[in-house]
mmCIF file of C-alpha atoms in Angstrom:
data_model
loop_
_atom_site.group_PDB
_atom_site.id
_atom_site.type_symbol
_atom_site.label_atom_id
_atom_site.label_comp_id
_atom_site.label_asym_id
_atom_site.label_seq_id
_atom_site.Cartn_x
_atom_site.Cartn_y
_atom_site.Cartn_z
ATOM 1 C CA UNK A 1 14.546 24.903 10.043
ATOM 2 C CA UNK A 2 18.390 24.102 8.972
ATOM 3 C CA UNK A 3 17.469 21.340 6.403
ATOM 4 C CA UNK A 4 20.971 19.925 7.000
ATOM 5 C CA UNK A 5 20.818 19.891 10.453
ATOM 6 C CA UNK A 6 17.779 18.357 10.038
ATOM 7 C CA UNK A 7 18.436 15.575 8.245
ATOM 8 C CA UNK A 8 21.282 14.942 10.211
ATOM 9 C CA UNK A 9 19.320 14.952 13.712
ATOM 10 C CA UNK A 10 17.145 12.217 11.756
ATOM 11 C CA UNK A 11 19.842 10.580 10.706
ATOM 12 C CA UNK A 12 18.448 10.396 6.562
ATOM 13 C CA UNK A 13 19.990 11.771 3.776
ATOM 14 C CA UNK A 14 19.713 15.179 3.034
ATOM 15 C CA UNK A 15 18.557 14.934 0.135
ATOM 16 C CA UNK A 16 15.175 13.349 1.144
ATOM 17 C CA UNK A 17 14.861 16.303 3.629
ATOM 18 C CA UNK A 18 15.383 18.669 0.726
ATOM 19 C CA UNK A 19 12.911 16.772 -1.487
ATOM 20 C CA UNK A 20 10.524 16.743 1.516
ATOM 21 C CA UNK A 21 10.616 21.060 1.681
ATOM 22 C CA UNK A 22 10.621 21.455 -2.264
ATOM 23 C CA UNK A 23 7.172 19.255 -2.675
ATOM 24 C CA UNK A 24 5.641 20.575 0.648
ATOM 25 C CA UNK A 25 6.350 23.993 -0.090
ATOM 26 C CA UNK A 26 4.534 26.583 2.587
ATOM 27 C CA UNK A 27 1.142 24.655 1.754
ATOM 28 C CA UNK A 28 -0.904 24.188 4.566
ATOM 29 C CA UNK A 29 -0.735 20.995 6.582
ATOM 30 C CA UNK A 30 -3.693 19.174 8.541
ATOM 31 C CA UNK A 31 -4.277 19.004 12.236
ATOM 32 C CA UNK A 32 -4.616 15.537 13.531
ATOM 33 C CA UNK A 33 -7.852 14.293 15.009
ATOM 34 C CA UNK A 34 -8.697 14.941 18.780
ATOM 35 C CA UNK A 35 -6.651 12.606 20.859
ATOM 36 C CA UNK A 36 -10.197 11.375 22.643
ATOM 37 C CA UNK A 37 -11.563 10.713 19.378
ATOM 38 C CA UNK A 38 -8.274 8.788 17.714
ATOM 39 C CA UNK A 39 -8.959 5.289 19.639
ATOM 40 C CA UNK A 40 -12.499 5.329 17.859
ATOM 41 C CA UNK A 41 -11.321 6.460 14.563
ATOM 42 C CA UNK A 42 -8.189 3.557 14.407
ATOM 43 C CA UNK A 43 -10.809 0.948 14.927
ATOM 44 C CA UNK A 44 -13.264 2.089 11.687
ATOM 45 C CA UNK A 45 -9.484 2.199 10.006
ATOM 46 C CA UNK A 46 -9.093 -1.379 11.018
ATOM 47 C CA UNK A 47 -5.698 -0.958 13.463
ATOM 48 C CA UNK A 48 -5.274 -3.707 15.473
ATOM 49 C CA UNK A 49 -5.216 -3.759 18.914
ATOM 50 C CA UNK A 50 -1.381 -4.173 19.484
ATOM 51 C CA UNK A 51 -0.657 -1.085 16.815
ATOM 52 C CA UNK A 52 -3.729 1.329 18.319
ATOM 53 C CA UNK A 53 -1.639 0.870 21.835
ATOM 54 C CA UNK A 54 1.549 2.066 20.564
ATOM 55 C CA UNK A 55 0.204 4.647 18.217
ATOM 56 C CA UNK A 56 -1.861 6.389 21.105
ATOM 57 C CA UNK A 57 1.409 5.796 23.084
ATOM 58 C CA UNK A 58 3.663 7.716 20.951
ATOM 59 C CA UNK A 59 0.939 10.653 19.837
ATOM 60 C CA UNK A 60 2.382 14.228 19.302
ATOM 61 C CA UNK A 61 1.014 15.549 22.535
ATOM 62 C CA UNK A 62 2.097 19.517 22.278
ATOM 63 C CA UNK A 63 4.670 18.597 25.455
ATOM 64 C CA UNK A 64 5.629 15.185 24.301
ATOM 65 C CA UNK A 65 9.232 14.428 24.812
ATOM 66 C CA UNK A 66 8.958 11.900 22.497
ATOM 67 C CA UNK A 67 8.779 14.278 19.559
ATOM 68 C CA UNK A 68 12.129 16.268 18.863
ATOM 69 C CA UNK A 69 11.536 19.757 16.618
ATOM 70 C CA UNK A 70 12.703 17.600 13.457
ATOM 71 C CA UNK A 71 9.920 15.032 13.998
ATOM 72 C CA UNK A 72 7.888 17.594 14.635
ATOM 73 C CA UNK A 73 8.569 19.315 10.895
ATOM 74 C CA UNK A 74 8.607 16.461 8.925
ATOM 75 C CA UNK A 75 5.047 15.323 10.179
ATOM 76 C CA UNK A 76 3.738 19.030 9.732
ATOM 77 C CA UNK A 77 5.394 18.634 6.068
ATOM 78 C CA UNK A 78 5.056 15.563 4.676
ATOM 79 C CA UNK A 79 1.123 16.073 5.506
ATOM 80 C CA UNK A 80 1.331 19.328 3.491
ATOM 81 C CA UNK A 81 3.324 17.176 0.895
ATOM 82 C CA UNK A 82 0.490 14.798 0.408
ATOM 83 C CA UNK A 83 -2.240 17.520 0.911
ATOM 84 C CA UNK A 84 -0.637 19.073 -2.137
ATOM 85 C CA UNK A 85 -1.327 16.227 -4.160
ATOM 86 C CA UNK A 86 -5.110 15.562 -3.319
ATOM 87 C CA UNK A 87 -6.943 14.010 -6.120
ATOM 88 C CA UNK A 88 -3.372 12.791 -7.775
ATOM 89 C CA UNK A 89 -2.570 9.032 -8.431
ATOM 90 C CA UNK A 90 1.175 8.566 -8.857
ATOM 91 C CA UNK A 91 3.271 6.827 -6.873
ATOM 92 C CA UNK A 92 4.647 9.335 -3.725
ATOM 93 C CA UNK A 93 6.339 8.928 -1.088
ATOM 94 C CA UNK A 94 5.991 11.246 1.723
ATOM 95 C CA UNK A 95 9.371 11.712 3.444
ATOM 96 C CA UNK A 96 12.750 9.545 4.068
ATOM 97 C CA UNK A 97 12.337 5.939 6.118
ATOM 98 C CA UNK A 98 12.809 6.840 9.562
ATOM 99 C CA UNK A 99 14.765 4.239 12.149
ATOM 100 C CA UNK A 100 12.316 2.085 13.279
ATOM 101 C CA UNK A 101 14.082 1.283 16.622
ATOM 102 C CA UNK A 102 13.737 4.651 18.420
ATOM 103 C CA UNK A 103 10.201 4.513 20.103
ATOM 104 C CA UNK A 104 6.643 4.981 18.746
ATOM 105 C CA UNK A 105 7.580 8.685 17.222
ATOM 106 C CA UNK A 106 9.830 7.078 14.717
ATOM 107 C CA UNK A 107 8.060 4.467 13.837
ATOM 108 C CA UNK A 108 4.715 5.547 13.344
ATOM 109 C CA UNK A 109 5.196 9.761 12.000
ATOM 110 C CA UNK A 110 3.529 8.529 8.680
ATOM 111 C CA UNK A 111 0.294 6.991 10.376
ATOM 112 C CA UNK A 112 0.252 10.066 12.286
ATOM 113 C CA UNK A 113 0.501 11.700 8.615
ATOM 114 C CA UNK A 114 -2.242 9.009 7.607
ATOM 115 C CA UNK A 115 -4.706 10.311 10.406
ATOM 116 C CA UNK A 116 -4.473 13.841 9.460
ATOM 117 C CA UNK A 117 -5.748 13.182 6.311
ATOM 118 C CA UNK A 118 -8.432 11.533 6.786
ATOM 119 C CA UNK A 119 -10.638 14.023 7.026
ATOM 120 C CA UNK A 120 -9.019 15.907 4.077
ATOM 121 C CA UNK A 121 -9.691 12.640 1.465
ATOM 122 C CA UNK A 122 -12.860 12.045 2.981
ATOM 123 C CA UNK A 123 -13.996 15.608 2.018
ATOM 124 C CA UNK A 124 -12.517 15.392 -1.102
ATOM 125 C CA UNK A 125 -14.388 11.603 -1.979
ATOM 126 C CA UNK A 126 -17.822 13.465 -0.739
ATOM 127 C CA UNK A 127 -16.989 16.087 -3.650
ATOM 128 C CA UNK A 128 -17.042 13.519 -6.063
ATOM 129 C CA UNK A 129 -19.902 11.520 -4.355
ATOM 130 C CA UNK A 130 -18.179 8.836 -2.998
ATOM 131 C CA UNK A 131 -20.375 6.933 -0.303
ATOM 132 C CA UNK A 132 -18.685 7.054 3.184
ATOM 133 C CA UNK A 133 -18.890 3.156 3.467
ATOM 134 C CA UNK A 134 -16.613 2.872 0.528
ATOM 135 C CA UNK A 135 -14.044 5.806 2.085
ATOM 136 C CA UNK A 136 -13.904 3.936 5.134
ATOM 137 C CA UNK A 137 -13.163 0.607 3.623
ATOM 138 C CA UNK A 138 -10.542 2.171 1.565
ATOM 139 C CA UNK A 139 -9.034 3.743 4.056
ATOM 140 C CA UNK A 140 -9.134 0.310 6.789
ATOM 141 C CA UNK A 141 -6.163 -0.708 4.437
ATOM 142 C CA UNK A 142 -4.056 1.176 7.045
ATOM 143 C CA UNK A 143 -4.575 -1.620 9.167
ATOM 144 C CA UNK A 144 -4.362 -4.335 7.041
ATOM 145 C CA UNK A 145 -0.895 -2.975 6.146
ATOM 146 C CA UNK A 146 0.147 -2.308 9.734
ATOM 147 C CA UNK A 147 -0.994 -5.828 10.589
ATOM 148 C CA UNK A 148 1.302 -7.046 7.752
ATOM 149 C CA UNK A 149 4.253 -5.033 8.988
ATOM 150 C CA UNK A 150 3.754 -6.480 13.096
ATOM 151 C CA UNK A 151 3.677 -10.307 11.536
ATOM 152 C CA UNK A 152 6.775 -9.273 9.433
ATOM 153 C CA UNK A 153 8.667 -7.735 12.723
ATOM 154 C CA UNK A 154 9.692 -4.820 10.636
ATOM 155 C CA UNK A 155 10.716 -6.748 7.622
ATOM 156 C CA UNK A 156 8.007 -5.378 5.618
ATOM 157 C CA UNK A 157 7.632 -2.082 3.897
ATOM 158 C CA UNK A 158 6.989 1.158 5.611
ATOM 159 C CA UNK A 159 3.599 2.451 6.549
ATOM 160 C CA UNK A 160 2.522 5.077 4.006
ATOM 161 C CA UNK A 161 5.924 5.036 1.679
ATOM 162 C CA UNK A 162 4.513 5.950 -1.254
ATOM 163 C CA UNK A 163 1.618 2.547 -1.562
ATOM 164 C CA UNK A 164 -1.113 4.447 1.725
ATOM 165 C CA UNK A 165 -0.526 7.887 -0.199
ATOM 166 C CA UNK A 166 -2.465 6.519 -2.699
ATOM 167 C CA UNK A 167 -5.734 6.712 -0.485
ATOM 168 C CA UNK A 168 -5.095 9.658 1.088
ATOM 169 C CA UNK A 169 -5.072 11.380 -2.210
ATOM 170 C CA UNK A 170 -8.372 9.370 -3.539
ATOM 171 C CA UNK A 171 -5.877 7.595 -6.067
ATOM 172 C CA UNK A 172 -7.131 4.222 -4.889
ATOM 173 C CA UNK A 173 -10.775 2.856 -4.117
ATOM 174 C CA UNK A 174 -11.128 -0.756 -2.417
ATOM 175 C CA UNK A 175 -14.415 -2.116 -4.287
ATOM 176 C CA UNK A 176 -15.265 -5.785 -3.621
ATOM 177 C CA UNK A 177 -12.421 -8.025 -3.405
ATOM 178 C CA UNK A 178 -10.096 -5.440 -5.568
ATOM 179 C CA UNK A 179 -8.755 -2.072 -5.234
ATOM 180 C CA UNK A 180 -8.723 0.038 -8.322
ATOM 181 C CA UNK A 181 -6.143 2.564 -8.749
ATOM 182 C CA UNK A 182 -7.022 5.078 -11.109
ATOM 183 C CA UNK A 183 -4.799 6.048 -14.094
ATOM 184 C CA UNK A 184 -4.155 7.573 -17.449
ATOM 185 C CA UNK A 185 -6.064 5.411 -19.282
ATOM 186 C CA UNK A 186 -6.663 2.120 -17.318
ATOM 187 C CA UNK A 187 -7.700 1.013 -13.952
ATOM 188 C CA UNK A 188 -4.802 -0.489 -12.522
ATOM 189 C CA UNK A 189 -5.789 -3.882 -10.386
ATOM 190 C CA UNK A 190 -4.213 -4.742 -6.578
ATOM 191 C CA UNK A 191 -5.071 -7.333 -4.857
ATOM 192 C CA UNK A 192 -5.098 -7.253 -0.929
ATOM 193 C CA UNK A 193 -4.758 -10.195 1.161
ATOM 194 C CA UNK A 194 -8.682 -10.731 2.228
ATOM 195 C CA UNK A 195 -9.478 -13.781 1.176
ATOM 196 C CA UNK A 196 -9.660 -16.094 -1.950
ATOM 197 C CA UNK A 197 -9.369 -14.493 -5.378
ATOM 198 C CA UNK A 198 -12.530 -16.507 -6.909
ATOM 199 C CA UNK A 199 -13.704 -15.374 -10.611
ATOM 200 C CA UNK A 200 -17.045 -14.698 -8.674
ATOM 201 C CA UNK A 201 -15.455 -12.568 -6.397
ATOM 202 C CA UNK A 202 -13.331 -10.790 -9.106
ATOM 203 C CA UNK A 203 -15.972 -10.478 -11.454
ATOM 204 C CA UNK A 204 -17.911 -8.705 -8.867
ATOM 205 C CA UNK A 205 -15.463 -6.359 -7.969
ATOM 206 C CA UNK A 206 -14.606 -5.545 -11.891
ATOM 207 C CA UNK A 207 -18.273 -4.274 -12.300
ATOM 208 C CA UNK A 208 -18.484 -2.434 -9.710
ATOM 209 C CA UNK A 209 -16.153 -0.667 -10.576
ATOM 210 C CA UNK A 210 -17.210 -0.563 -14.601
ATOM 211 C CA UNK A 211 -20.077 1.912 -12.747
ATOM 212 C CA UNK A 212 -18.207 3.727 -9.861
ATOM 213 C CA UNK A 213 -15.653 5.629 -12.092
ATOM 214 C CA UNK A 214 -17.807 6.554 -14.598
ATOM 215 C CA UNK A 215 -20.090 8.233 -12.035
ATOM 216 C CA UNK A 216 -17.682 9.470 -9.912
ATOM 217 C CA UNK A 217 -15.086 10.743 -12.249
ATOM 218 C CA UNK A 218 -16.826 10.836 -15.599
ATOM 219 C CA UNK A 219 -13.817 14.032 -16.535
ATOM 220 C CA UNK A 220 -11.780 10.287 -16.705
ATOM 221 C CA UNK A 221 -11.614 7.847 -19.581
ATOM 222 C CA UNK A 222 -10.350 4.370 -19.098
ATOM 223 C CA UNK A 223 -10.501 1.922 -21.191
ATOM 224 C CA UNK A 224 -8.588 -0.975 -19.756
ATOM 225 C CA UNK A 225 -8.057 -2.874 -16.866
ATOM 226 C CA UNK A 226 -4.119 -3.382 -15.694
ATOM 227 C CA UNK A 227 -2.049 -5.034 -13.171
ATOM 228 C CA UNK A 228 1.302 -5.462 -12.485
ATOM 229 C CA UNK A 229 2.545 -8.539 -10.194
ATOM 230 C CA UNK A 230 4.174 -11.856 -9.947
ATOM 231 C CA UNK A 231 0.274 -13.586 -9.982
ATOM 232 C CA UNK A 232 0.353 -13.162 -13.760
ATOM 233 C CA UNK A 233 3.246 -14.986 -13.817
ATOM 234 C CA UNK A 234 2.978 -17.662 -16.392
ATOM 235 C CA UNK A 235 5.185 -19.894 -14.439
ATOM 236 C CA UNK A 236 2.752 -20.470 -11.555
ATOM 237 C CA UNK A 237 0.999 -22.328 -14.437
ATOM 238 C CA UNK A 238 3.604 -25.700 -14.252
ATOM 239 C CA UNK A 239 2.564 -26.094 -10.432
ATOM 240 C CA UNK A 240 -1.146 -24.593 -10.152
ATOM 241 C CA UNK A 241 -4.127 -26.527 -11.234
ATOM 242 C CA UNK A 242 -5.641 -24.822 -14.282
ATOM 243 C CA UNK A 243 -8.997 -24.431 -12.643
ATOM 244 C CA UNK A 244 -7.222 -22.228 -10.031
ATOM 245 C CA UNK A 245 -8.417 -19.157 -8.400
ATOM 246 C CA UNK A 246 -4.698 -17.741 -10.039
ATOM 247 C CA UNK A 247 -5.106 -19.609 -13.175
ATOM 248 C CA UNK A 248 -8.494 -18.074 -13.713
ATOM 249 C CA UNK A 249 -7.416 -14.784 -12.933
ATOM 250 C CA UNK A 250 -4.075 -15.059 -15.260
ATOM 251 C CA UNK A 251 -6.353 -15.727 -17.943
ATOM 252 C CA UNK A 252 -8.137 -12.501 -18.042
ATOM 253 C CA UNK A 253 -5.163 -10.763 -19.225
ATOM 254 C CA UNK A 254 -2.835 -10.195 -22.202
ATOM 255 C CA UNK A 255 0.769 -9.902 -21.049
ATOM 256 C CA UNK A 256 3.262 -7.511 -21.812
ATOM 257 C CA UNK A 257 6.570 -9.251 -23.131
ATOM 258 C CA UNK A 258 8.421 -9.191 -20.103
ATOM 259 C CA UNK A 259 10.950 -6.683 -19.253
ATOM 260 C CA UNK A 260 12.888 -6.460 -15.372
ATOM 261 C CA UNK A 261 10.886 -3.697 -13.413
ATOM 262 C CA UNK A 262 13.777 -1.375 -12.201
ATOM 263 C CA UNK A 263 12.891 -1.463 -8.185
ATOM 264 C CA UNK A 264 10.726 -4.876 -8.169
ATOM 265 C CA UNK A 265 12.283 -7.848 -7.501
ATOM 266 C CA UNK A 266 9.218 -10.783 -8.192
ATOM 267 C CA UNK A 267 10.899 -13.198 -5.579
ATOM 268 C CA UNK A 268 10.977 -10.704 -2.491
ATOM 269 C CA UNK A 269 7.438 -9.710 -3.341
ATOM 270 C CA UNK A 270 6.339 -13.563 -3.385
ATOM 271 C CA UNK A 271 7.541 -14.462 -0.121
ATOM 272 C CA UNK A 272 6.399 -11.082 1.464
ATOM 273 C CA UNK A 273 2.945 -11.644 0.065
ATOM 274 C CA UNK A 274 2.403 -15.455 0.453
ATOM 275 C CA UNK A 275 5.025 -16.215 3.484
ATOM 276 C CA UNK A 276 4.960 -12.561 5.207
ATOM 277 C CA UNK A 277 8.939 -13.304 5.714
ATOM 278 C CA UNK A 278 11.606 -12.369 4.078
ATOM 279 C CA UNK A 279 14.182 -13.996 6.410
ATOM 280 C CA UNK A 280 12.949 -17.445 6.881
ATOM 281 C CA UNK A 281 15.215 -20.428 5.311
ATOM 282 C CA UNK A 282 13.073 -21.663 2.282
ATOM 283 C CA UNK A 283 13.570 -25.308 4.467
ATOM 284 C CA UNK A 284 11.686 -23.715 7.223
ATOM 285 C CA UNK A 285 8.524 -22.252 4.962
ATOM 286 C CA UNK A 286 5.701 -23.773 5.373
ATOM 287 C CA UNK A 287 3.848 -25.958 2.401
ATOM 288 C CA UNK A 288 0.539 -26.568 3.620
ATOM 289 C CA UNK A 289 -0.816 -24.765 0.083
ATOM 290 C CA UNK A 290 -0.071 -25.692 -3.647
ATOM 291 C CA UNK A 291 0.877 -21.947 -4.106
ATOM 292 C CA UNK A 292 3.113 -22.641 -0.763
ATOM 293 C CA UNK A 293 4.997 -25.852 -2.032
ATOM 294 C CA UNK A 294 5.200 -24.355 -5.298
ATOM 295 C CA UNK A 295 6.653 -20.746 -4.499
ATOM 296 C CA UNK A 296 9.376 -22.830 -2.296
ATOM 297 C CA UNK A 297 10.507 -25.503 -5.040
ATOM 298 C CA UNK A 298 10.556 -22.850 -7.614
ATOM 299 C CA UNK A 299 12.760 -21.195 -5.668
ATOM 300 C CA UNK A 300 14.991 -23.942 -3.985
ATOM 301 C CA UNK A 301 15.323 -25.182 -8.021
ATOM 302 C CA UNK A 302 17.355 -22.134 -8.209
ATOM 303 C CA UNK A 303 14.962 -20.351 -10.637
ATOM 304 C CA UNK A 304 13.393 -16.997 -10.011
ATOM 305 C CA UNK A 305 9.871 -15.886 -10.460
ATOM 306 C CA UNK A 306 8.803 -12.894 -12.697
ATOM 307 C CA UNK A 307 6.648 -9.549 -11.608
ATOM 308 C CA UNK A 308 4.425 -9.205 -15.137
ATOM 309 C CA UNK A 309 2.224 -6.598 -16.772
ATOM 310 C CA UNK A 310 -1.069 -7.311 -18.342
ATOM 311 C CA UNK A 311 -4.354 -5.831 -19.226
ATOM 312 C CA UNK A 312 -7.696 -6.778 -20.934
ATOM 313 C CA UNK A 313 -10.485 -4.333 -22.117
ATOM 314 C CA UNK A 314 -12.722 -2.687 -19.431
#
């Protein structure tokens, strides 16, 4: 392939195209799972029904017309890209955003990516022990994400940039009501959007995973827990009761000082996380919650909120 005329049939900088053919190299890819078989396999990944339907109506069929030689490379090598990283737990994204407004091909290459790999991570979590039950439920995050993005109407963030390589590596493991990232020397925190963040439910999660690493990567030492978001920030404290389910969890943690996270800005991540819109007028947002009314009149106050760094001993 002409990686300039690639990148200009896809319409992304070159650059990315480049980047895409340095990382990938000539590893080897993955082959996608049967086409009978993918309706089956998108349900234990927890794709709704909406998402399955387009996904199965855009696959890479050998004589799909749907699938130019371009889209056709960068799926082969942005699989091998990620395949190349197995076991790693950095941040990577796989390839350039693609238009989202030119059918099914465009819009879903990296869950087509996602699928090919599933297979490769599972084998890789069976190496290290990992029970299937706790693969799959890592994994289902696809759909949780691609549920996010379909309520956002393409306002939210890509499928698979850079957050879903993390499971198809093994960088991330969804125990309890937390997913633990693995790191250099701490176990950084996320937390998905699966119901309420109780200290029951946390502490749960937290010792689970005080066993699973150990066992499953003992090579690995951690000795702290981390997380980076705009929940630990201490403003949330002048509208939240202190008995929160936020409260509590702030106060596990000893915060950085606070420093601007190049990339991050706290107030886009709020209202994607607790509104799922980033276009809505703040008038128009809804304040049924006391997180709700408070995100809003921070914001309509004309202050911003803060993404913040903390961690407390494992």
């Amino acid at each position: 392939m002409d990686l300039d005329e690639t990148a200009a049939r896809l319409g992304v900088p070159v650059g990315e195209i480049h980047r895409v053919h340095l990382l990938a190299g000539d590893g080897p890819s993955a082959p996608l799972p049967a086409k009978d078989d993918a309706p089956a396999i998108l349900d234990r990944l927890a794709v709704p029904p909406d998402d399955a339907a387009e996904i199965m109506a855009g696959w890479p069929d050998p004589g799909s017309t749907l699938w130019t030689p371009e889209l056709r490379w960068l799926l082969d090598r942005s699989i091998a890209l990620v395949r190349a990283d197995l076991g790693g737990h950095g941040w990577l994204s796989p390839g350039p955003e693609l238009p989202r407004d030119r059918g099914p091909a465009w819009r879903h290459l990296y869950v087509y990516a996602y699928l090919a790999l599933v297979d490769v991570v599972r084998g890789y979590h069976r190496d290290h022990g990992i029970a299937d039950a706790v693969s799959w439920k890592t994994l289902a995050d696809l759909g949780r994400n691609l549920a996010v993005d379909r309520r956002m109407r393409g306002e939210g963030w890509p499928v698979m940039q850079s957050w879903l390589t993390l499971h198809a590596r093994g960088g991330v493991y969804e125990l309890g009501r937390l997913q633990h990232h693995r790191g250099d020397d701490a176990i950084g925190l996320h937390v998905p959007d699966s119901g309420p963040l109780t200290p029951e439910a946390v502490d749960a999660s937290l010792d689970e995973a005080r066993a699973f690493f150990p066992r499953h990567f003992p090579g690995e030492r951690y000795t702290a827990f981390s997380c980076g978001s705009w929940l630990l920030d201490p403003q949330l404290l002048e509208y939240l009761p202190e008995d929160s389910n936020i409260a509590r969890f702030q106060q596990r943690f000893e915060l950085a000082p606070y420093e601007e996270q190049e990339g991050i800005d706290a107030d886009v991540e709020v209202l994607r996380f607790v509104f799922r819109t980033l276009t809505t007028p703040l008038d128009r947002l809804p304040r049924r919650t006391v997180l709700q009314r408070a995100i809003v009149d921070h914001l309509k106050a004309g202050r911003h909120w803060r993404w913040r760094i903390g961690r407390f001993p494992l």
